[in-house]
Amino acid sequence: MSIGGIDRVLFAPAGVSVADAILQVCRDLWPKCIFQDSDGAIGHEIDDPWVWMHGTASDEFFVFTDRTAYEMWNEFGASQENSNSMLHFIVRPHPGPPYGLFEVTVVVDQWDESMRALDDGLQNAFQAIYHVRSAA
Amino acid sequence: MTDFELQIQEVLDKNPYWSHVFWLRGGATETVQGIAAEIGAFQDEYFRRFGERPDPIALVKSDYKKGAVFFDPVTVDASLSFKVMIWRILIGCHILGVNFSYQRRGQSSLEITLRSFDGHLEPYHAEKWWDYHVLQHISIKAINNELFLGGFYPAVQAADSTIKSSAVEE
């Protein structure tokens, strides 16, 4: 499954669960969002403990903004109506320099207010984790 | 050593900084056995509260970076109640509120309230000074200028970051 939209690349610190940080932000923005691993066939409610025990190990996954969006995507695929209702995340080690970072690619349909909020939230979250690590 | 202790040793070997903290605390002779005992007590307490027995080693195997944080010194030396809270955060419970009060030479307090998946509120109170260190590892972020606290992120030394660390030194 791919939405083939706009790629945005962000950087996150290595040595922490980047997927966990991404999903925390998604949940703050869309409390009823759905997680699906890129290799999985099932969408899990964000409040399903499975997501936090197993899904956070994933380095490529989709987040649907709610159950309706998930069902629409599964039934009809990409359409004008479900624009930006599915986000595609890919987490890979950054070859560097600088070293010690991960690249987080976020694929969205179009750049709008909700995507700016996501972008802002992710950058803040990654920065916060970096500071948490530095303090430790 | 038991299998459980060997697995703990494996995590510590990958995270030398943590081992240093345990050494600073008084030598590593009993470290692995001590951590195993702490984890065992946590599992008993969690079972008493929620009727299930969490398995940090299984989490290490399924999601190393999340599971290994359970062996971070902040977690290992936290009170039983705070260990339970940390596990609940790791499995996705929301941080709903934090009340922290510090008074030099006076009374200090820390209460962290979680919301479970079924909507129940779970208040946790710091029981000893070390519990306050938990605040170091909770992520603080803003989305649309609204403050959110969530997640528990001690730095874990994993294979991927080890490679990059050595590259930095070149």
Short mmCIF file of C-alpha atoms in Angstrom, two decimals:
data_model
loop_
_atom_site.label_atom_id
_atom_site.label_comp_id
_atom_site.label_asym_id
_atom_site.label_seq_id
_atom_site.Cartn_x
_atom_site.Cartn_y
_atom_site.Cartn_z
CA MET A 1 0.00 0.00 0.00
CA SER A 2 1.41 3.40 -0.90
CA ILE A 3 -0.13 6.81 -1.28
CA GLY A 4 2.59 8.23 -3.48
CA GLY A 5 2.25 11.79 -2.22
CA ILE A 6 4.67 14.24 -0.68
CA ASP A 7 7.73 12.89 1.13
CA ARG A 8 8.89 14.78 4.19
CA VAL A 9 12.13 13.62 5.83
CA LEU A 10 12.72 14.32 9.52
CA PHE A 11 15.50 13.18 11.84
CA ALA A 12 15.16 11.34 15.14
CA PRO A 13 17.76 10.22 17.65
CA ALA A 14 18.98 6.62 17.53
CA GLY A 15 18.74 4.47 20.62
CA VAL A 16 15.09 5.07 21.38
CA SER A 17 11.89 3.64 20.00
CA VAL A 18 11.23 6.14 17.22
CA ALA A 19 7.99 4.40 16.25
CA ASP A 20 6.72 4.83 19.82
CA ALA A 21 7.43 8.57 19.64
CA ILE A 22 5.69 8.83 16.25
CA LEU A 23 2.63 6.97 17.49
CA GLN A 24 2.42 9.11 20.62
CA VAL A 25 2.18 12.19 18.37
CA CYS A 26 -0.36 10.54 16.07
CA ARG A 27 -2.48 9.58 19.06
CA ASP A 28 -2.32 13.12 20.43
CA LEU A 29 -3.58 14.41 17.08
CA TRP A 30 -6.05 11.63 16.23
CA PRO A 31 -7.13 9.79 19.41
CA LYS A 32 -8.98 7.11 17.43
CA CYS A 33 -6.32 6.49 14.79
CA ILE A 34 -5.50 3.05 13.41
CA PHE A 35 -2.05 1.49 13.14
CA GLN A 36 -1.09 -1.00 10.45
CA ASP A 37 2.34 -2.51 9.96
CA SER A 38 3.50 -2.41 6.34
CA ASP A 39 3.76 -6.22 6.42
CA GLY A 40 0.50 -6.66 8.32
CA ALA A 41 -2.99 -7.17 7.04
CA ILE A 42 -4.86 -5.86 10.04
CA GLY A 43 -5.41 -2.35 11.31
CA HIS A 44 -5.16 -2.05 15.09
CA GLU A 45 -6.86 0.61 17.20
CA ILE A 46 -4.18 2.92 18.63
CA ASP A 47 -5.34 2.01 22.14
CA ASP A 48 -4.81 -1.69 21.51
CA PRO A 49 -1.85 -2.71 23.75
CA TRP A 50 -0.59 -4.83 20.83
CA VAL A 51 0.37 -1.63 19.06
CA TRP A 52 2.61 -0.55 21.96
CA MET A 53 4.06 -4.00 22.67
CA HIS A 54 4.68 -5.16 19.07
CA GLY A 55 3.76 -2.46 16.59
CA THR A 56 6.34 -0.04 17.92
CA ALA A 57 9.08 -2.43 16.76
CA SER A 58 8.08 -1.72 13.17
CA ASP A 59 10.23 0.46 10.92
CA GLU A 60 7.54 0.93 8.28
CA PHE A 61 3.88 1.40 9.01
CA PHE A 62 0.69 3.26 8.19
CA VAL A 63 -1.47 5.39 10.45
CA PHE A 64 -5.08 6.04 9.46
CA THR A 65 -6.70 9.00 11.17
CA ASP A 66 -9.72 6.92 12.26
CA ARG A 67 -11.59 3.68 11.60
CA THR A 68 -13.66 5.21 8.78
CA ALA A 69 -10.51 6.32 6.97
CA TYR A 70 -9.06 2.81 7.38
CA GLU A 71 -12.14 1.20 5.90
CA MET A 72 -12.34 3.70 3.03
CA TRP A 73 -8.70 3.11 2.13
CA ASN A 74 -9.18 -0.64 2.18
CA GLU A 75 -12.29 -0.49 0.06
CA PHE A 76 -11.55 2.29 -2.42
CA GLY A 77 -7.83 3.04 -2.15
CA ALA A 78 -6.60 6.59 -2.63
CA SER A 79 -9.25 9.15 -3.50
CA GLN A 80 -9.87 12.86 -3.18
CA GLU A 81 -12.23 12.20 -0.25
CA ASN A 82 -9.69 10.40 1.91
CA SER A 83 -6.76 12.74 1.25
CA ASN A 84 -4.36 12.93 4.23
CA SER A 85 -6.34 10.33 6.15
CA MET A 86 -3.49 7.83 5.87
CA LEU A 87 0.13 8.58 6.70
CA HIS A 88 2.98 6.32 5.65
CA PHE A 89 6.03 6.27 7.97
CA ILE A 90 9.41 4.77 7.12
CA VAL A 91 12.19 4.75 9.73
CA ARG A 92 15.75 4.05 8.55
CA PRO A 93 19.24 4.66 9.97
CA HIS A 94 20.71 7.90 8.65
CA PRO A 95 23.99 7.05 6.91
CA GLY A 96 25.50 10.26 8.28
CA PRO A 97 27.19 12.55 8.91
CA PRO A 98 25.97 13.49 11.42
CA TYR A 99 25.87 9.99 12.90
CA GLY A 100 23.55 8.64 15.58
CA LEU A 101 20.35 9.64 13.84
CA PHE A 102 17.43 7.97 12.13
CA GLU A 103 15.65 9.29 9.07
CA VAL A 104 11.90 9.36 9.38
CA THR A 105 10.16 9.67 6.04
CA VAL A 106 6.53 10.71 6.26
CA VAL A 107 4.48 10.37 3.10
CA VAL A 108 1.33 12.49 2.97
CA ASP A 109 -1.09 13.41 0.19
CA GLN A 110 -0.85 17.14 0.48
CA TRP A 111 0.58 19.79 2.73
CA ASP A 112 -2.19 21.31 4.87
CA GLU A 113 -2.83 22.48 8.45
CA SER A 114 -3.18 18.98 9.89
CA MET A 115 0.07 17.86 8.23
CA ARG A 116 1.84 20.97 9.51
CA ALA A 117 0.62 20.07 13.02
CA LEU A 118 1.93 16.52 12.56
CA ASP A 119 5.26 17.81 11.28
CA ASP A 120 5.55 20.25 14.18
CA GLY A 121 4.59 17.57 16.72
CA LEU A 122 7.08 15.05 15.35
CA GLN A 123 9.94 17.55 15.34
CA ASN A 124 9.11 18.60 18.91
CA ALA A 125 8.89 14.97 20.00
CA PHE A 126 12.22 14.01 18.44
CA GLN A 127 13.90 17.07 19.94
CA ALA A 128 12.39 16.26 23.33
CA ILE A 129 13.67 12.71 23.23
CA TYR A 130 17.09 13.97 22.28
CA HIS A 131 17.10 16.27 25.31
CA VAL A 132 15.84 13.45 27.52
CA ARG A 133 18.75 11.33 26.32
CA SER A 134 21.28 14.09 26.86
CA ALA A 135 20.09 14.57 30.42
CA ALA A 136 20.43 10.89 31.24
CA MET B 1 22.95 -17.88 36.65
CA THR B 2 19.39 -18.65 35.65
CA ASP B 3 18.18 -18.08 32.07
CA PHE B 4 16.38 -14.97 33.28
CA GLU B 5 19.59 -13.61 34.83
CA LEU B 6 21.58 -14.43 31.69
CA GLN B 7 19.13 -12.44 29.59
CA ILE B 8 19.41 -9.49 31.96
CA GLN B 9 23.20 -9.74 31.74
CA GLU B 10 22.94 -9.64 27.95
CA VAL B 11 20.97 -6.38 28.08
CA LEU B 12 23.44 -4.87 30.55
CA ASP B 13 26.40 -5.89 28.40
CA LYS B 14 24.94 -3.87 25.55
CA ASN B 15 24.42 -0.86 27.79
CA PRO B 16 27.68 -0.26 29.66
CA TYR B 17 26.49 3.09 31.00
CA TRP B 18 23.75 1.35 32.95
CA SER B 19 26.22 -1.13 34.36
CA HIS B 20 28.36 1.81 35.49
CA VAL B 21 25.42 3.25 37.43
CA PHE B 22 24.82 -0.07 39.12
CA TRP B 23 28.54 -0.33 39.96
CA LEU B 24 28.46 3.18 41.43
CA ARG B 25 25.66 2.01 43.65
CA GLY B 26 27.90 -0.48 45.34
CA GLY B 27 29.51 -3.02 43.09
CA ALA B 28 28.16 -5.34 40.49
CA THR B 29 28.59 -8.66 42.28
CA GLU B 30 24.92 -8.89 43.08
CA THR B 31 23.69 -6.68 40.27
CA VAL B 32 22.13 -9.22 37.96
CA GLN B 33 20.60 -11.20 40.80
CA GLY B 34 19.37 -7.96 42.35
CA ILE B 35 17.75 -6.80 39.12
CA ALA B 36 16.15 -10.22 38.65
CA ALA B 37 14.69 -9.97 42.15
CA GLU B 38 13.40 -6.43 41.46
CA ILE B 39 11.76 -7.55 38.23
CA GLY B 40 10.23 -10.57 39.95
CA ALA B 41 8.74 -8.36 42.66
CA PHE B 42 7.40 -6.02 39.98
CA GLN B 43 5.76 -8.93 38.15
CA ASP B 44 4.08 -10.07 41.38
CA GLU B 45 2.83 -6.56 42.12
CA TYR B 46 1.54 -6.10 38.58
CA PHE B 47 -0.27 -9.43 38.74
CA ARG B 48 -1.82 -8.43 42.04
CA ARG B 49 -3.16 -5.18 40.50
CA PHE B 50 -4.08 -6.21 36.98
CA GLY B 51 -4.29 -10.01 36.95
CA GLU B 52 -1.60 -10.52 34.33
CA ARG B 53 2.13 -11.09 34.50
CA PRO B 54 4.21 -8.75 32.33
CA ASP B 55 7.35 -10.12 30.75
CA PRO B 56 10.06 -7.47 30.19
CA ILE B 57 12.37 -10.06 28.61
CA ALA B 58 9.71 -10.92 26.02
CA LEU B 59 9.41 -7.19 25.28
CA VAL B 60 13.20 -7.00 24.85
CA LYS B 61 12.91 -9.76 22.27
CA SER B 62 9.95 -8.26 20.39
CA ASP B 63 10.96 -4.58 20.64
CA TYR B 64 14.49 -4.23 21.98
CA LYS B 65 14.52 -0.46 22.37
CA LYS B 66 11.32 -0.47 24.39
CA GLY B 67 12.01 -3.61 26.42
CA ALA B 68 15.54 -2.67 27.38
CA VAL B 69 14.40 0.53 29.06
CA PHE B 70 12.95 -1.64 31.77
CA PHE B 71 16.53 -2.42 32.79
CA ASP B 72 17.60 1.23 32.89
CA PRO B 73 18.78 2.18 36.41
CA VAL B 74 15.94 4.69 36.78
CA THR B 75 13.44 1.89 36.27
CA VAL B 76 15.22 -0.84 38.20
CA ASP B 77 15.64 1.31 41.30
CA ALA B 78 12.17 2.88 41.16
CA SER B 79 9.57 1.84 43.72
CA LEU B 80 7.32 -1.06 42.82
CA SER B 81 4.45 1.33 42.21
CA PHE B 82 6.53 3.41 39.79
CA LYS B 83 7.79 0.30 38.00
CA VAL B 84 4.16 -0.62 37.41
CA MET B 85 3.51 2.90 36.14
CA ILE B 86 6.50 2.77 33.75
CA TRP B 87 5.28 -0.52 32.33
CA ARG B 88 1.80 0.96 31.88
CA ILE B 89 3.33 3.90 29.96
CA LEU B 90 5.34 1.49 27.79
CA ILE B 91 2.20 -0.42 26.86
CA GLY B 92 0.53 2.81 25.81
CA CYS B 93 -1.42 4.23 28.75
CA HIS B 94 -1.88 7.99 28.51
CA ILE B 95 -0.16 10.36 30.92
CA LEU B 96 -3.13 12.40 32.02
CA GLY B 97 -1.59 14.57 34.71
CA VAL B 98 1.60 15.26 36.61
CA ASN B 99 1.67 17.05 39.94
CA PHE B 100 5.21 17.80 41.06
CA SER B 101 6.01 19.92 44.04
CA TYR B 102 9.48 20.57 45.41
CA GLN B 103 10.32 22.40 48.59
CA ARG B 104 13.94 22.72 49.66
CA ARG B 105 14.28 21.21 53.13
CA GLY B 106 10.53 20.75 53.07
CA GLN B 107 8.03 18.29 51.73
CA SER B 108 8.15 17.32 48.07
CA SER B 109 5.70 15.20 46.14
CA LEU B 110 5.15 13.69 42.74
CA GLU B 111 1.88 12.23 41.52
CA ILE B 112 1.49 10.93 37.98
CA THR B 113 -1.98 9.98 36.81
CA LEU B 114 -2.43 7.62 33.88
CA ARG B 115 -5.55 6.76 31.95
CA SER B 116 -5.84 3.11 31.07
CA PHE B 117 -7.26 1.84 27.78
CA ASP B 118 -10.64 1.26 29.38
CA GLY B 119 -10.74 4.83 30.69
CA HIS B 120 -9.82 4.18 34.33
CA LEU B 121 -7.67 6.71 36.13
CA GLU B 122 -4.56 5.33 37.79
CA PRO B 123 -2.75 7.68 40.21
CA TYR B 124 0.85 6.81 41.12
CA HIS B 125 2.73 8.55 43.95
CA ALA B 126 6.50 8.77 44.32
CA GLU B 127 7.51 6.70 47.31
CA LYS B 128 11.21 7.51 47.47
CA TRP B 129 13.60 10.15 46.15
CA TRP B 130 14.79 7.99 43.27
CA ASP B 131 11.27 7.90 41.82
CA TYR B 132 11.62 11.58 40.89
CA HIS B 133 14.23 10.59 38.29
CA VAL B 134 11.37 9.21 36.19
CA LEU B 135 10.65 12.80 35.17
CA GLN B 136 13.97 12.81 33.25
CA HIS B 137 12.73 10.20 30.84
CA ILE B 138 9.22 11.40 30.04
CA SER B 139 8.97 13.22 26.73
CA ILE B 140 7.57 16.76 26.82
CA LYS B 141 6.35 18.13 23.53
CA ALA B 142 3.93 20.65 22.08
CA ILE B 143 1.48 20.18 19.23
CA ASN B 144 -0.30 23.30 18.05
CA ASN B 145 1.12 25.01 21.15
CA GLU B 146 -0.65 22.53 23.41
CA LEU B 147 1.53 20.67 25.90
CA PHE B 148 1.64 16.87 25.82
CA LEU B 149 3.57 14.51 28.06
CA GLY B 150 3.95 10.93 26.93
CA GLY B 151 6.26 8.00 26.51
CA PHE B 152 9.27 6.89 28.52
CA TYR B 153 12.59 7.15 26.71
CA PRO B 154 15.85 6.30 28.44
CA ALA B 155 18.61 6.00 25.84
CA VAL B 156 19.23 2.41 24.86
CA GLN B 157 22.49 1.31 23.35
CA ALA B 158 21.44 -0.88 20.45
CA ALA B 159 23.41 -2.44 17.65
CA ASP B 160 22.44 0.27 15.16
CA SER B 161 23.54 3.17 17.36
CA THR B 162 26.71 1.33 18.40
CA ILE B 163 27.88 1.25 14.80
CA LYS B 164 27.35 4.98 14.44
CA SER B 165 29.07 5.77 17.71
CA SER B 166 32.21 4.04 16.53
CA ALA B 167 31.99 5.90 13.24
CA VAL B 168 31.92 9.19 15.15
CA GLU B 169 35.14 8.30 16.90
CA GLU B 170 37.05 7.78 13.66
#
